[in-house]
Tab-separated table of C-alpha atoms and ligand atoms in Angstrom:
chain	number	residue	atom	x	y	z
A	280	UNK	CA	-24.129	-26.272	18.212
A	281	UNK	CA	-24.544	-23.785	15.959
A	282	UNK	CA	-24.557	-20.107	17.406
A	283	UNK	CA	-26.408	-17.639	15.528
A	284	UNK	CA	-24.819	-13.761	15.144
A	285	UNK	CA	-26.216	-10.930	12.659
A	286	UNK	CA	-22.807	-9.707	11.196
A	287	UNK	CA	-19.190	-11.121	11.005
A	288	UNK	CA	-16.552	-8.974	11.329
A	289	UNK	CA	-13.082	-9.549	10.057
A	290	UNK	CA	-10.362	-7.463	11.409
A	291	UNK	CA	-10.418	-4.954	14.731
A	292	UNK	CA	-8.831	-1.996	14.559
A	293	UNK	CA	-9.760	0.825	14.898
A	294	UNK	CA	-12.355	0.375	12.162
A	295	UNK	CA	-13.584	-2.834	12.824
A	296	UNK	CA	-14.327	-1.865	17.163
A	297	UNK	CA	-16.119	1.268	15.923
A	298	UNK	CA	-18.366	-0.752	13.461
A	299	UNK	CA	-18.753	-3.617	16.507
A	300	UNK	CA	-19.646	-0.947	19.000
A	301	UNK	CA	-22.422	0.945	16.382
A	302	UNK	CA	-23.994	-2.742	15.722
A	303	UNK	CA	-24.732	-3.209	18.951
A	304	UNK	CA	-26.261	-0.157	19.801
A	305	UNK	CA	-28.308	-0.998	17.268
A	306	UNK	CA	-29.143	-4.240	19.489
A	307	UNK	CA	-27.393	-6.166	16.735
A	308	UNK	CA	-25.185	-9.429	17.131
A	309	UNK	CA	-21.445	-9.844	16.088
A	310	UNK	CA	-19.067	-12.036	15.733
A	311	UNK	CA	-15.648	-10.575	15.945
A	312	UNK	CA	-12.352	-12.233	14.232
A	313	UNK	CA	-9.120	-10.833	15.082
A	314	UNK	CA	-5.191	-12.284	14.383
A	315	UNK	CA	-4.061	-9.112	17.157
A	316	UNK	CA	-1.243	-8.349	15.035
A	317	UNK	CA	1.107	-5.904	16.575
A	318	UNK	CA	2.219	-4.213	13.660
A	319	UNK	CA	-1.611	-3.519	12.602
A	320	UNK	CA	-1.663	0.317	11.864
A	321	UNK	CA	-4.456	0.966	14.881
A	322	UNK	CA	-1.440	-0.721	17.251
A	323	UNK	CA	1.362	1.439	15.691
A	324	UNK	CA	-0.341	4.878	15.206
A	325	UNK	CA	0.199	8.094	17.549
A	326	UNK	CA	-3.662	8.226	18.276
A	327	UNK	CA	-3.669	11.810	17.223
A	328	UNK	CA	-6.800	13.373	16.219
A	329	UNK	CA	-6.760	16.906	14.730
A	330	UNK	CA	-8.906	19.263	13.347
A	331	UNK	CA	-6.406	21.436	11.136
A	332	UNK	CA	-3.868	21.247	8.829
A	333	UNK	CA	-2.025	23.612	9.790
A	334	UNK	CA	0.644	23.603	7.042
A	335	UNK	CA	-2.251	24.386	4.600
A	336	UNK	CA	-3.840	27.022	6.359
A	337	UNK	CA	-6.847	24.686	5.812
A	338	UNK	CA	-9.395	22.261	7.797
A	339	UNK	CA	-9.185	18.723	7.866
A	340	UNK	CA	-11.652	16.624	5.806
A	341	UNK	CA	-15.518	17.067	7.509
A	342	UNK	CA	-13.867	19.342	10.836
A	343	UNK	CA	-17.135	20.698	11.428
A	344	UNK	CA	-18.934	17.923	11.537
A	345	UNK	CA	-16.588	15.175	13.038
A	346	UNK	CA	-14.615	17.156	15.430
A	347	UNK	CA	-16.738	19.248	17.325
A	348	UNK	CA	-18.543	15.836	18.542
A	349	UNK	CA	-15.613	13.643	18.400
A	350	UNK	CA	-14.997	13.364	22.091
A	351	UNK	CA	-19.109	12.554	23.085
A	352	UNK	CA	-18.805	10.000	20.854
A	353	UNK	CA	-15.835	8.212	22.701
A	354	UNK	CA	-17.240	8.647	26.135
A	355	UNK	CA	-20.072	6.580	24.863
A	356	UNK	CA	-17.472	4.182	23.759
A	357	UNK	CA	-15.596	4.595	26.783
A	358	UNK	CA	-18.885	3.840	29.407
A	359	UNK	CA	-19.188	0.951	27.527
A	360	UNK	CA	-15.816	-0.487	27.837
A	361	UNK	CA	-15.927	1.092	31.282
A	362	UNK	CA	-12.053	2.457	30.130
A	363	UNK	CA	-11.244	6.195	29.617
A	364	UNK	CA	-9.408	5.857	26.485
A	365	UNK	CA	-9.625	9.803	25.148
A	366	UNK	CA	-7.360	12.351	26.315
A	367	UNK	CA	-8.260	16.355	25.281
A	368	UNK	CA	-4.558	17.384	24.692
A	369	UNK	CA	-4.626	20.691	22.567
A	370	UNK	CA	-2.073	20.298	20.019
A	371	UNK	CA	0.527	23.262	19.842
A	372	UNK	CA	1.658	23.686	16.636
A	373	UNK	CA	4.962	25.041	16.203
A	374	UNK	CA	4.506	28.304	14.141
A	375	UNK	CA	8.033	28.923	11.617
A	376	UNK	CA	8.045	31.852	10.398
A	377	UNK	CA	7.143	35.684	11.606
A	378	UNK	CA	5.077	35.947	8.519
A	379	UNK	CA	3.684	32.235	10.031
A	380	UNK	CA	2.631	34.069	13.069
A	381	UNK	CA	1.160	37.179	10.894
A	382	UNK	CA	-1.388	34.814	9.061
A	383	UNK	CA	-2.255	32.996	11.815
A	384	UNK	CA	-2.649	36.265	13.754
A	385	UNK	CA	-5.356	37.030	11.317
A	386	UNK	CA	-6.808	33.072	10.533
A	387	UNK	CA	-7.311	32.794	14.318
A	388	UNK	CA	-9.656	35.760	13.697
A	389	UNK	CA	-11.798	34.306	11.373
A	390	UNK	CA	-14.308	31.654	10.099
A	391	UNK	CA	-13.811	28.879	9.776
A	392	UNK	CA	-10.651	28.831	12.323
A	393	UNK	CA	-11.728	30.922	14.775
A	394	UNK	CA	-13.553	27.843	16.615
A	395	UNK	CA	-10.191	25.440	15.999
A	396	UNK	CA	-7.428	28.060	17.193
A	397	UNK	CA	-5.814	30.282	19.300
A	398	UNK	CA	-2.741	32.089	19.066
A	399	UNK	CA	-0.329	31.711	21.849
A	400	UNK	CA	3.392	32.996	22.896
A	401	UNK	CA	4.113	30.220	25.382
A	402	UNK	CA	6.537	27.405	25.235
A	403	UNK	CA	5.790	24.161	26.802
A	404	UNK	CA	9.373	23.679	27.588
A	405	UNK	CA	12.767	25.561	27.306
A	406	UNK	CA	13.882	22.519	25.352
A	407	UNK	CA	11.031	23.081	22.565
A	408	UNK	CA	12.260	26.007	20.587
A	409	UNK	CA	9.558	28.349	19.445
A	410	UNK	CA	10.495	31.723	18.503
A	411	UNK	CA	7.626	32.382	16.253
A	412	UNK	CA	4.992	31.184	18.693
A	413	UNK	CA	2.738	28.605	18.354
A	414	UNK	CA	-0.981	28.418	17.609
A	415	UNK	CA	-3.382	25.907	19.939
A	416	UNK	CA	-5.227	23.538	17.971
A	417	UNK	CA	-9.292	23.276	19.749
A	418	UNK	CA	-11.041	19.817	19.282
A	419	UNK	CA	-7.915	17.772	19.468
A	420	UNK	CA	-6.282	15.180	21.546
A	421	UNK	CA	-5.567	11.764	21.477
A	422	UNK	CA	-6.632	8.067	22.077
A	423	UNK	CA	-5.110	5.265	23.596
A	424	UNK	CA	-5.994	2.769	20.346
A	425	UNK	CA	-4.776	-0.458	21.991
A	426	UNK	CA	-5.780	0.127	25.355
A	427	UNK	CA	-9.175	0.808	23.531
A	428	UNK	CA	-9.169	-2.448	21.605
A	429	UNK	CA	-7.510	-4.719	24.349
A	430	UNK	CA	-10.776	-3.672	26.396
A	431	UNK	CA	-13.396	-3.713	23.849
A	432	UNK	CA	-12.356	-7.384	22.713
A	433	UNK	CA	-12.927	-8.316	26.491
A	434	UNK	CA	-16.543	-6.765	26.856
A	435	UNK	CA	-17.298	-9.034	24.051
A	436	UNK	CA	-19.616	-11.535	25.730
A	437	UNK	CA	-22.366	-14.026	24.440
A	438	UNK	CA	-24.100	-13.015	22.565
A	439	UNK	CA	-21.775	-11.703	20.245
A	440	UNK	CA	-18.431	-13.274	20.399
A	441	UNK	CA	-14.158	-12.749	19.764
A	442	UNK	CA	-12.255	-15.267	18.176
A	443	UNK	CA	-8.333	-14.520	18.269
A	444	UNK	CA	-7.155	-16.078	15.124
A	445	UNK	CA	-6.414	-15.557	11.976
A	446	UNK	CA	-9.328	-15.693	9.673
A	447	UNK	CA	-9.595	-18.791	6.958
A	448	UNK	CA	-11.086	-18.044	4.096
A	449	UNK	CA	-11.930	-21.521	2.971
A	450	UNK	CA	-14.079	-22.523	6.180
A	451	UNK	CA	-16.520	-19.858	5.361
A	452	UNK	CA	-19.195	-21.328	3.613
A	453	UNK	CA	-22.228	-19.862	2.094
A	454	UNK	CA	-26.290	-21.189	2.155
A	455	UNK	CA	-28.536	-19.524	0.551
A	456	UNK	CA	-28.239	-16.033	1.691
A	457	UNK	CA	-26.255	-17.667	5.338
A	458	UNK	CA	-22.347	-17.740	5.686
A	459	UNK	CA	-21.311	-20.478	8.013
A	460	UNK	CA	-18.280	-19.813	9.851
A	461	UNK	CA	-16.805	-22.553	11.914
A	462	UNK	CA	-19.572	-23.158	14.178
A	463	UNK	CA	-21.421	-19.811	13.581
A	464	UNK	CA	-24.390	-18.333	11.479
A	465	UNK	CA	-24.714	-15.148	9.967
A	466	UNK	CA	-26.936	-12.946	7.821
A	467	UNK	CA	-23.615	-10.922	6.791
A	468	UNK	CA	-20.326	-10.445	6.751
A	469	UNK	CA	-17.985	-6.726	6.767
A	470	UNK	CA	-14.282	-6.827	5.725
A	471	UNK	CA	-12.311	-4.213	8.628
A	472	UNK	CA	-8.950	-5.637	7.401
A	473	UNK	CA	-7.066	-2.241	6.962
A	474	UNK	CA	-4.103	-3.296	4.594
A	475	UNK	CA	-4.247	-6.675	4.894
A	476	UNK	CA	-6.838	-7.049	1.394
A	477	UNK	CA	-4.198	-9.269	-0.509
A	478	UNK	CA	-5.095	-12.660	0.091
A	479	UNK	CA	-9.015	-11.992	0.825
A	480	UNK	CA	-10.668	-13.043	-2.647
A	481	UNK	CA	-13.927	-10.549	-1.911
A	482	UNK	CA	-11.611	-7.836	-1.722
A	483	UNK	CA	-10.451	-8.353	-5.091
A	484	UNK	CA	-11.520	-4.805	-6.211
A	485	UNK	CA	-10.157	-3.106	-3.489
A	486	UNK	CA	-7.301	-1.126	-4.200
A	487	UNK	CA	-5.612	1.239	-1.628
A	488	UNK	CA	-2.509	3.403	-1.696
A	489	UNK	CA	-1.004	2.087	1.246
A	490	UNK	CA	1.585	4.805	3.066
A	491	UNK	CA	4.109	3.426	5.979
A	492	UNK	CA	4.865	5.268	8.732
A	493	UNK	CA	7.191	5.083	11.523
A	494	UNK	CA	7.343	6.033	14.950
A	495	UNK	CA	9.441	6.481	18.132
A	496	UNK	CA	8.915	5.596	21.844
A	497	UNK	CA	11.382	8.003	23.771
A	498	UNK	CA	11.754	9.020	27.313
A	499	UNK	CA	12.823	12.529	28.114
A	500	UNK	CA	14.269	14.228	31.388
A	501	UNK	CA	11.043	16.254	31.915
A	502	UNK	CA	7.576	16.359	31.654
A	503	UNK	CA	4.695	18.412	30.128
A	504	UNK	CA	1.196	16.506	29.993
A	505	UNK	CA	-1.899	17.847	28.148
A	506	UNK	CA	-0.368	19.326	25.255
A	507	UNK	CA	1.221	17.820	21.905
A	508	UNK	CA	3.840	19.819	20.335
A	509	UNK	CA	3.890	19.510	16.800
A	510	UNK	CA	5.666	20.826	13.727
A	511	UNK	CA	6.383	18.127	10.977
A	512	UNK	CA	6.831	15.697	13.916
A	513	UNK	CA	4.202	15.242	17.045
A	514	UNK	CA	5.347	14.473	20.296
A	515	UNK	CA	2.964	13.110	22.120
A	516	UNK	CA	3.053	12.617	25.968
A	517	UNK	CA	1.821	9.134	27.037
A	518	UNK	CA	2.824	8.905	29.993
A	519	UNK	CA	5.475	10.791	32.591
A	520	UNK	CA	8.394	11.064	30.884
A	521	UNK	CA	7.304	8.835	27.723
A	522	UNK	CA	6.688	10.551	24.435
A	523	UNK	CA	5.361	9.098	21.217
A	524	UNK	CA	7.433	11.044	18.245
A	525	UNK	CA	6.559	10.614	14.531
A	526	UNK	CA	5.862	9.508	12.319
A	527	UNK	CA	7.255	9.323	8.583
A	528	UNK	CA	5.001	8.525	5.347
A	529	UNK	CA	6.593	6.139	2.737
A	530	UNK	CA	4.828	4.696	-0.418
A	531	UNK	CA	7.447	2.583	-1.701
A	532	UNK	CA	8.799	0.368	0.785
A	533	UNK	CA	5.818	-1.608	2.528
A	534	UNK	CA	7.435	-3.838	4.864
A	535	UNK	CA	7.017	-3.662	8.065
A	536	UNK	CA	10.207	-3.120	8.987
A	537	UNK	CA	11.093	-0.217	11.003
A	538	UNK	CA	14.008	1.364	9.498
A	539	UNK	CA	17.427	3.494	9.793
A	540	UNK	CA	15.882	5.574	7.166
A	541	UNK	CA	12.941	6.522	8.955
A	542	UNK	CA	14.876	6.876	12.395
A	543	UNK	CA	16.926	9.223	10.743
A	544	UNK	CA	14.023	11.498	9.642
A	545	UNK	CA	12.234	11.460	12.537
A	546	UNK	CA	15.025	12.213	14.931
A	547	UNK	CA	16.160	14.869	12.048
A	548	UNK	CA	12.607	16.752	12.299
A	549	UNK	CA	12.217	16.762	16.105
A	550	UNK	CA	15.790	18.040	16.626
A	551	UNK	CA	14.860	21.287	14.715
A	552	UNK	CA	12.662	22.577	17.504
A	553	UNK	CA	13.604	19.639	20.147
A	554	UNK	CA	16.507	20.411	22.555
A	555	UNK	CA	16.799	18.048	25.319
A	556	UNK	CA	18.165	14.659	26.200
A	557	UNK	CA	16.284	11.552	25.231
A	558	UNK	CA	16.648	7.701	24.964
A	559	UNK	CA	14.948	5.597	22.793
A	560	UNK	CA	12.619	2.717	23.864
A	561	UNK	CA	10.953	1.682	20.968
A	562	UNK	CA	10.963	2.001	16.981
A	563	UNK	CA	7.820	0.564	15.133
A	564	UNK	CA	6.394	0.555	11.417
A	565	UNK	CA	2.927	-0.293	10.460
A	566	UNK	CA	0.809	0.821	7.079
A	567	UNK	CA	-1.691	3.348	6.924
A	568	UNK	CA	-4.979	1.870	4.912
A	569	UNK	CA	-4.916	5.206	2.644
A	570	UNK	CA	-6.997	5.033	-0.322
A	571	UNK	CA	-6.070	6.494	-4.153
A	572	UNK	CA	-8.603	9.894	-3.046
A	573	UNK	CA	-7.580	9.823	0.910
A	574	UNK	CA	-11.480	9.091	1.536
A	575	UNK	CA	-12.546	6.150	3.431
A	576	UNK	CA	-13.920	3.241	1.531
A	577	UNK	CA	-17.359	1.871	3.327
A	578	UNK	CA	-20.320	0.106	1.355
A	579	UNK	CA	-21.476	-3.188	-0.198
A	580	UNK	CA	-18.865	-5.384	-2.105
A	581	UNK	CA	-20.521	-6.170	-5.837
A	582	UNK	CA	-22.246	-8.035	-7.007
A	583	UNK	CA	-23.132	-10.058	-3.269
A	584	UNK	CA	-25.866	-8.059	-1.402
A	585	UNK	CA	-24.407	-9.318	2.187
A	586	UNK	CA	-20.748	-8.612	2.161
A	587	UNK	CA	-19.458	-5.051	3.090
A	588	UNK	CA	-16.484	-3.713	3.456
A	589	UNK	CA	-14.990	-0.780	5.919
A	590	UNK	CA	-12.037	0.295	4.852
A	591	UNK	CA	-9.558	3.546	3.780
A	592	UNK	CA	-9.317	5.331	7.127
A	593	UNK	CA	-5.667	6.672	5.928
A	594	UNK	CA	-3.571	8.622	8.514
A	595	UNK	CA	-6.876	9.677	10.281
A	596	UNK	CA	-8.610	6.669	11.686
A	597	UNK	CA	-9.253	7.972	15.264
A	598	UNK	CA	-11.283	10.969	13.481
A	599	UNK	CA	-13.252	9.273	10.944
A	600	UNK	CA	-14.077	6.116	12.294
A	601	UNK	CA	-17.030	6.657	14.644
A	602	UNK	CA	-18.804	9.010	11.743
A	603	UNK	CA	-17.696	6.658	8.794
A	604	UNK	CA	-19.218	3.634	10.988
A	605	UNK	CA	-22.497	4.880	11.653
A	606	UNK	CA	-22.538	5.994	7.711
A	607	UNK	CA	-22.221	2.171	7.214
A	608	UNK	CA	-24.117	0.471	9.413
A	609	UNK	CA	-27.087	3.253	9.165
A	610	UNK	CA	-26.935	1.676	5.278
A	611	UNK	CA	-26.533	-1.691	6.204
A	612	UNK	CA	-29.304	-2.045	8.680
A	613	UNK	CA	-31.663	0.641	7.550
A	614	UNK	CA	-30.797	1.170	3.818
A	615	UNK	CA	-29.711	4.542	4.441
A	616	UNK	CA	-27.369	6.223	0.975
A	617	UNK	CA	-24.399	6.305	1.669
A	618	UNK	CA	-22.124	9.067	0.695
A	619	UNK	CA	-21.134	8.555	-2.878
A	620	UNK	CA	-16.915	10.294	-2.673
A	621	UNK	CA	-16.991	7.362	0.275
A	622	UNK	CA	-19.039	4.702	-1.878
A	623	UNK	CA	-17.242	1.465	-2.126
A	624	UNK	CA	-16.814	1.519	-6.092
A	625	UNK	CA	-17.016	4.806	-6.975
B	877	FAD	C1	3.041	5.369	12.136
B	877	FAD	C2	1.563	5.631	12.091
B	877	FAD	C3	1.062	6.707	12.797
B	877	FAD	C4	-0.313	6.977	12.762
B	877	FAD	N1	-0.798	7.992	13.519
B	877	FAD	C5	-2.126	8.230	13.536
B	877	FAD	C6	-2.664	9.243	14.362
B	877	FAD	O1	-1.937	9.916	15.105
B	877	FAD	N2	-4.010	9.460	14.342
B	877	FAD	C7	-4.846	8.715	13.538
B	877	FAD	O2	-6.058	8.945	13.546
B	877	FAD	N3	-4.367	7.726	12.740
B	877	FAD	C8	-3.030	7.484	12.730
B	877	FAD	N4	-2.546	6.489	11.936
B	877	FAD	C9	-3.471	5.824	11.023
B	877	FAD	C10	-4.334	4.805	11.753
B	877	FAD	O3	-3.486	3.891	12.339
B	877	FAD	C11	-5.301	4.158	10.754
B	877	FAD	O4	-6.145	5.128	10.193
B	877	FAD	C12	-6.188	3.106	11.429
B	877	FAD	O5	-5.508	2.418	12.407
B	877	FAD	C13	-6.741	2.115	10.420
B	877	FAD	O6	-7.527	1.222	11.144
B	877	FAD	P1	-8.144	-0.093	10.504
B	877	FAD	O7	-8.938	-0.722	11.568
B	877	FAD	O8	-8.788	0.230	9.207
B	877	FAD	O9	-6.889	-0.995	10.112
B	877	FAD	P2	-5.873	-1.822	11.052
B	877	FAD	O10	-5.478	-1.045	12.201
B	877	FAD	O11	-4.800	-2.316	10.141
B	877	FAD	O12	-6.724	-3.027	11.584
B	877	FAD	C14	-7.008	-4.168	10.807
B	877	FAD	C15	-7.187	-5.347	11.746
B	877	FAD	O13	-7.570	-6.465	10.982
B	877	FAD	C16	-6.819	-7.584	11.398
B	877	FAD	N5	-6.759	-8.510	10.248
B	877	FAD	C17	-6.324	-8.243	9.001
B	877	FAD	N6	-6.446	-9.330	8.229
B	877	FAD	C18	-6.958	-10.296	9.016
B	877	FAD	C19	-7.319	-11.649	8.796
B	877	FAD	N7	-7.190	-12.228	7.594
B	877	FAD	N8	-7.817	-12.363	9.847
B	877	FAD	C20	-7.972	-11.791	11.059
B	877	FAD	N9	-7.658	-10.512	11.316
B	877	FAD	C21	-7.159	-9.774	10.303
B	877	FAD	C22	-5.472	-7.004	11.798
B	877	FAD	O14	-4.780	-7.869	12.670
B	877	FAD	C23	-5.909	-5.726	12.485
B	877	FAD	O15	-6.186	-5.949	13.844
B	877	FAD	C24	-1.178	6.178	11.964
B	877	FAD	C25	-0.672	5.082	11.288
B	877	FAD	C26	0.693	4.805	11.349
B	877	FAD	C27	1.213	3.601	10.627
C-alpha cells in the first residue's frame, strides 16, 4: 500500500538530519534515504564548530548570528533524539608569535572579538608547547556527528520513515506534480547528497569544489577534557585518552583514500607544539561538500518547482546546518526568500 510522506530526502548527513529534524517541527512528513556510507564527510569530520578564524584575525562566516545560538539549537535536537550529542569545549588556540600575543592582547579588547575571546597564559599540558600563550575561543565546541545521526535515523518512526539503501534513480517516478518512490508518495523531493552529485541527473547544475581532508584517531598517555588545542591542527578529546587530530585540505586528489601524504602532514603540524607519546588507531579521508564561493548551496533546482537541493556546507557543516536548514525549509513550506549569496543558481 502506498504510504503517503510530504518530502523525500536523499542523503543524511549532517545536512540532510538537520533538514529532517526542521520538517518535522513543522509537523511535516519525511521519508529519509540513506546508503550510511562511512567515508561520508559528516562520518569523517572532527565535529568542530568555531566561531573565529583565528589565523585571519577575523570572524567566521554569520558568527553573530549562528554561534551565539548554536548550542540551543542542538539541545532541541538533542531532546528529541533523547542523546546529548554537543559538547562546549572552548577551543585554545595556540598563539605563535609575541607580536601574536600583542594583537590578540588588543583584539580580545574589542568588538567584534571581545564576545568570542579571551586571552590566556595556561597550558593544557606540559606536552603542548605554548610559549606565546594561547587565546580561548567562546561559542565553540564540538558534536558527536555519527552518534547524532545513528540516533536520529532510529527516532524515525511512522509516519515518516528510513530506508538504508542506496537511492535508485530510475524507480522514482513522477505524476503530475507526485514522485512515486518504491511504495511511497510525495509532494517533493530535497537532494542532501554532500559530494556524491555525479550520478544524480537533477543535480546536473550543481557544481562544487570538493576539498579532502584527513584525519587521525590517536591515543595519548594523558588526558585533558573540555578544551581543543588548536594551531594548524585540532586535537580534539573524544574520549579519555582518545584524540581526534586533523585534518588536511586537498583539491586534487579526491579519492577516498587516506594517505601517507596526509599522515605525514598531520603528524608534521601537531609535532610543532605536540610533545608526548601517541599511537595511532585510526586514519580516515572523506570530502568536504565546499562550493566555488565557500557558501552553502540551498534552494529550488530549475526549472521543476518540487525538487530542492541542500547542499555546500564546506568544512563547516556542524555551524551552518541548523541556520541554513531553517533558511530552506522556511522557503519551501512558507515561500519565505531565501538568501540570494546562498541561492541555488546564483
Ligand atoms: C577530514 C574532515 C574534517 C572535517 N571537520 C569538520 C569539523 O571539525 N567541523 C565541521 O563543521 N565540519 C567538518 N568537516 C566538514 C563536514 O564534514 C561537512 O560540512 C558536512 O559533513 C557535510 O554534510 P552533508 O550532509 O552535506 O554531506 P555528507 O556528510 O557527505 O552526507 C551526505 C549523505 O548522503 C548519502 N548519500 C549520498 N548519495 C546517496 C545516494 N545516491 N543514495 C543514498 N544516500 C546517499 C551519504 O551516504 C551521506 O550519508 C570535515 C570534513 C572532513 C572531510
Amino acid at each position: 500500500m502506498n504510504k503517503k510522506v510530504d518530502f523525500i530526502i536523499i542523503g543524511q548527513g549532517i545536512a540532510g538530519t538537520w533538514l529532517a529534524f526542521q520538517l518535522i517541527k513543522q509537523n511535516k512528513t519525511v521519508l529519509i534515504v540513506d546508503e550510511r556510507n562511512s567515508n561520508s564527510s559528516s562520518r569523517v569530520a572532527g565535529g568542530i564548530y568555531n566561531p573565529l578564524i583565528p589565523k585571519r584575525q577575523r570572524l567566521a562566516y554569520l558568527a553573530q548570528e549562528i554561534y551565539p545560538s548554536l548550542s540551543n539549537d542542538y539541545q532541541e535536537l538533542e531532546q528529541f533524539i533523547n542523546e546529548k550529542v554537543l559538547f562546549e569545549s572552548p577551543i585554545q588556540y595556540i598563539l605563535e608569535s609575541q607580536s601574536d600575543y600583542n594583537n590578540w592582547a588588543t583584539l580580545s579588547q574589542t568588538e567584534p572579538f571581545i564576545q568570542f575571546v579571551k586571552l590566556k597564559d595556561e597550558s593544557l599540558s606540559p606536552n603542548i608547547l605554548s610559549p606565546f600563550g594561547v587565546i580561548e575561543i567562546l561559542n565553540s565546541g564540538w558534536v558527536n556527528i555519527p552518534l547524532l545521526l545513528d540516533t536520529f535515523s532510529k527516532k524515525i518512526v511512522a509516519p515518516n520513515y528510513f530506508l538504508n539503501q542506496t537511492f535508485d534513480e530510475d524507480l522514482l517516478q513522477t505524476t503530475g506534480d507526485k514522485f512515486q518512490y518504491q511504495d511511497f508518495e510525495s509532494n517533493a523531493i530535497v537532494y542532501c547528497v554532500g559530494n556524491q552529485i555525479k550520478a544524480l541527473k537533477h543535480l546536473e547544475n550543481l557544481t562544487l569544489k570538493p576539498a579532502k581532508g584527513e584525519v587521525l584517531t590517536v591515543q595519548l598517555n594523558e588526558t585533558f577534557s573540555n578544551h581543543i588545542p588548536q594551531q594548524g591542527i585540532f586535537m580534539l578529546p573524544i574520549n579519555e585518552q582518545t584524540f581526534r587530530i586533523g585534518s588536511t585540505f586537498e583539491w586534487v586528489d579526491l579519492s577516498v583514500e587516506a594517505t601517507v601524504k596526509g599522515k605525514t602532514e598531520i603528524l608534521h603540524k601537531w609535532q610543532k607544539y605536540y610533545t608526548g607519546d601517541f599511537k595511532i588507531l585510526e586514519h580516515k579521508a572523506g570530502i568536504r561538500p565546499s562550493s566555488k564561493d565557500r557558501k552553502p548551496i540551498l534552494g529550488k533546482i530549475k526549472p521543476y518547482h518540487n525538487v530542492f537541493v541542500f547542499n555546500g556546507l564546506g568544512s563547516k557543516g556542524v555551524a551552518l546546518a541548523p541556520y541554513f536548514s531553517k533558511m530552506l525549509v522556511d522557503n519551501m513550506i512558507h515561500g519565505r526568500a531565501i538568501e540570494r549569496d546562498v541561492e541555488m543558481g546564483r
